[in-house]
C-alpha cells in the first residue's frame, strides 16, 4: 500500500529569489492511495502470476486568477453591479480511481524455447471540475442578473465560469511472446499484444464570462471512442560476448 497526502501553498516559480503577488491565497491538497497484490503459483512447467492493483486519488486546489480582477470590476461597473472584487480564483477538484488486473503464464522449464502469455484488464474513472469565484464571494443572483441582461431574459446563468467532466475508460488485452535460442549466440523473439479500449466522456459547462466573450451558452456534450490495435514485436539478439549484446 502507498498512501500519500500532500499540501502546498503558493506554487514554486523559480530557483532564484522572486516575488509572487496573488489576489487570494492558493493551495493544493492531494490524497493518493495505491494497493497491489501479487500472487504466484508454480505449475511445474510454468509460473502462473496474478497482479491486482487499485488506485485512488482526490485533489482539491485554489488557483489564483488575479489578472482578471480589472475585467471583472469593469463588467460589474458597466452593468451597475454594486460589488468591487479584489481577488479572482478558481476552485478545482479531481477524483480518480482505477483497478487493473493482469494474469501471466511464464514458462520455467529450461530449453531452447521460453514463452509468456497473458491477459490484462483496466478500468479508470475520473471527474475533473472547475468553478470560479471572487473575493468577496459573488452571489449567484449577480450572475443570473448579468446573464438575463445579456440575453434579454432568455437565459439565467448562476456562475461566472464552471466545468464538470466525467470520463470512463476501459481496456482489455491479450499478449504473448516466445524466444527461441538457435544456439548460444543467437536468439529470436516474436510476440504481440492485442488490445481494445473504450472511452466515454461527458462534460457540462456554464458561465457568464464565456457568453461575454462570444462563447457558447451553458450546455452538456458527450463523446465516446473505441480503438482496437495489435502491436507486434520482433527482436533478433546476437550475444557477441559476455559484455557485448
XYZ file of C-alpha atoms in Angstrom:
245
model
C 0.000 0.000 0.000
C 1.128 3.517 -0.791
C -0.802 6.276 0.954
C 0.305 9.821 0.327
C -1.131 13.144 1.425
C 0.316 16.468 0.392
C -0.495 20.119 0.870
C 1.252 23.158 -0.526
C 0.688 26.856 -0.771
C 1.909 29.215 -3.495
C 3.476 27.438 -6.493
C 7.233 27.382 -6.975
C 8.092 29.813 -9.747
C 11.919 29.847 -9.916
C 15.124 28.792 -8.192
C 16.168 32.427 -7.807
C 14.608 34.875 -5.369
C 11.289 36.069 -6.739
C 8.252 37.946 -5.511
C 4.864 36.404 -6.259
C 1.745 38.522 -5.971
C -1.586 36.740 -5.600
C -5.090 38.126 -5.230
C -6.088 35.177 -2.992
C -4.081 32.557 -1.050
C -3.527 29.472 -3.194
C -3.268 25.901 -2.030
C -3.331 22.312 -3.249
C -4.362 19.245 -1.290
C -3.637 15.849 -2.818
C -4.523 12.404 -1.420
C -3.213 9.340 -3.260
C -3.706 5.724 -2.202
C -2.485 2.670 -4.110
C -2.675 -1.047 -3.388
C -1.172 -4.060 -5.162
C -1.473 -7.786 -4.562
C 0.770 -10.188 -6.492
C 0.458 -13.966 -6.246
C 2.443 -16.753 -7.945
C 1.597 -20.432 -8.401
C 4.220 -22.962 -9.534
C 2.635 -25.320 -12.079
C 5.841 -27.218 -12.776
C 6.122 -26.304 -16.442
C 5.297 -22.624 -15.832
C 4.520 -19.999 -13.201
C 1.001 -18.581 -13.056
C 1.257 -14.975 -11.870
C -1.611 -12.683 -10.891
C -1.204 -8.955 -10.214
C -4.125 -6.868 -8.926
C -3.830 -3.101 -8.412
C -6.135 -0.370 -7.140
C -5.508 3.379 -7.296
C -7.470 6.258 -5.777
C -6.773 9.987 -5.927
C -8.593 13.046 -4.617
C -7.216 16.529 -5.272
C -8.539 19.940 -4.294
C -6.985 23.289 -5.083
C -7.391 27.014 -5.324
C -5.808 28.670 -8.381
C -5.296 32.431 -8.363
C -6.686 34.360 -11.324
C -5.808 37.846 -10.069
C -5.092 39.078 -13.572
C -8.859 39.074 -14.200
C -9.698 41.477 -11.347
C -9.784 44.569 -13.646
C -12.019 42.818 -16.199
C -14.477 41.603 -13.565
C -14.742 45.045 -11.985
C -15.135 46.638 -15.411
C -18.056 44.337 -16.262
C -19.675 44.911 -12.882
C -19.331 48.668 -13.301
C -20.736 48.549 -16.828
C -23.879 46.762 -15.605
C -24.187 48.697 -12.342
C -23.374 45.786 -10.014
C -22.552 47.284 -6.563
C -19.605 44.925 -5.915
C -15.869 45.547 -6.247
C -13.670 42.440 -6.105
C -10.032 42.419 -5.066
C -9.479 38.755 -5.849
C -10.477 36.214 -8.504
C -9.790 32.488 -8.233
C -10.808 29.051 -9.451
C -11.690 26.108 -7.214
C -10.582 22.919 -8.941
C -11.091 19.302 -7.968
C -10.099 15.909 -9.310
C -11.426 12.497 -8.328
C -9.962 9.398 -9.970
C -9.888 5.676 -9.304
C -8.589 2.739 -11.281
C -8.433 -1.034 -10.959
C -6.090 -3.200 -13.017
C -5.769 -6.979 -13.263
C -3.079 -8.905 -15.114
C -2.614 -12.683 -15.342
C 0.533 -14.192 -16.887
C 1.698 -17.721 -17.573
C 5.513 -17.803 -17.798
C 7.467 -20.890 -18.861
C 10.022 -22.228 -16.368
C 11.314 -25.431 -17.964
C 14.880 -24.999 -19.282
C 15.268 -25.423 -23.013
C 15.601 -23.571 -26.295
C 12.125 -22.002 -26.038
C 10.962 -19.513 -23.408
C 7.435 -18.116 -23.616
C 4.918 -15.866 -21.858
C 1.169 -15.483 -22.443
C -1.281 -13.348 -20.524
C -4.315 -11.122 -20.293
C -4.859 -7.613 -18.919
C -7.862 -5.566 -17.797
C -8.091 -1.974 -16.579
C -10.986 0.326 -15.676
C -10.361 4.007 -14.951
C -12.939 6.587 -13.873
C -12.230 10.275 -13.306
C -14.055 13.512 -12.631
C -12.475 16.938 -13.143
C -14.149 20.228 -12.330
C -13.540 23.976 -12.123
C -15.624 26.702 -10.520
C -14.699 30.396 -10.494
C -15.459 32.945 -7.795
C -14.243 36.251 -6.433
C -13.228 37.833 -3.185
C -15.597 38.833 -1.719
C -17.692 35.904 -2.921
C -20.047 36.787 -5.742
C -23.685 35.703 -5.150
C -25.337 33.657 -7.869
C -28.050 36.325 -8.113
C -25.447 38.690 -9.571
C -24.523 36.239 -12.338
C -28.179 35.472 -13.036
C -28.934 39.181 -13.387
C -25.979 39.689 -15.751
C -26.924 36.702 -17.903
C -30.511 37.870 -18.183
C -29.312 41.335 -19.187
C -27.018 39.837 -21.835
C -29.636 37.502 -23.290
C -32.743 39.638 -22.910
C -34.052 37.443 -20.105
C -33.794 34.267 -22.180
C -31.124 32.529 -20.053
C -30.283 32.518 -16.337
C -26.664 31.524 -15.596
C -25.761 31.185 -11.891
C -21.958 31.407 -12.103
C -19.072 33.193 -13.760
C -17.436 30.051 -15.131
C -17.662 26.345 -14.283
C -16.997 22.978 -15.887
C -17.501 19.378 -14.816
C -16.121 16.474 -16.851
C -16.597 12.748 -16.158
C -14.561 10.184 -18.085
C -14.761 6.385 -18.053
C -12.075 4.297 -19.747
C -11.891 0.526 -20.068
C -9.182 -1.612 -21.658
C -8.845 -5.346 -22.180
C -5.841 -7.006 -23.783
C -4.183 -10.328 -24.516
C -0.480 -10.697 -25.145
C 2.238 -13.242 -25.655
C 5.818 -13.697 -26.733
C 8.274 -16.540 -27.294
C 12.073 -16.585 -27.513
C 13.839 -19.337 -29.442
C 17.575 -19.891 -28.912
C 19.132 -21.100 -32.150
C 22.428 -21.561 -30.328
C 24.425 -19.911 -27.547
C 24.860 -16.783 -29.676
C 21.564 -16.090 -31.463
C 18.029 -15.642 -30.039
C 14.837 -14.745 -31.890
C 11.888 -13.213 -30.029
C 8.418 -12.923 -31.569
C 5.384 -11.546 -29.793
C 2.391 -9.270 -29.869
C -0.302 -7.516 -27.882
C -3.905 -7.097 -28.971
C -5.933 -4.585 -27.003
C -9.310 -2.925 -27.151
C -10.023 0.348 -25.365
C -13.276 2.252 -24.962
C -13.695 5.757 -23.592
C -16.841 7.681 -22.678
C -16.757 11.324 -21.613
C -19.434 13.800 -20.557
C -18.753 17.498 -19.962
C -21.017 20.183 -18.575
C -20.065 23.840 -18.806
C -21.612 27.083 -17.647
C -20.688 30.690 -17.029
C -21.449 34.306 -17.795
C -17.898 35.170 -18.888
C -17.821 32.667 -21.783
C -21.027 34.295 -23.054
C -19.483 37.767 -22.660
C -16.549 36.618 -24.799
C -18.814 35.281 -27.517
C -18.665 31.681 -26.383
C -21.460 29.124 -26.145
C -24.374 29.133 -23.751
C -24.299 26.585 -20.901
C -24.728 23.023 -22.025
C -23.612 19.403 -21.893
C -21.876 17.346 -24.526
C -20.766 13.737 -24.633
C -18.232 11.842 -26.680
C -17.127 8.247 -26.981
C -14.355 6.435 -28.790
C -13.199 2.877 -29.322
C -9.914 1.504 -30.588
C -8.679 -1.996 -31.273
C -4.967 -2.229 -32.025
C -2.426 -5.027 -32.485
C 1.175 -4.230 -31.567
C 3.663 -6.761 -32.953
C 7.142 -7.316 -31.582
C 10.234 -8.941 -33.104
C 13.782 -8.951 -31.793
C 16.868 -10.716 -33.092
C 19.636 -10.886 -30.481
C 23.289 -11.733 -31.003
C 25.425 -12.420 -27.921
C 28.775 -11.124 -29.132
C 30.416 -11.741 -25.774
C 29.625 -11.701 -22.075
C 29.974 -7.916 -22.173
C 28.509 -7.057 -25.594
C 24.959 -7.819 -26.789
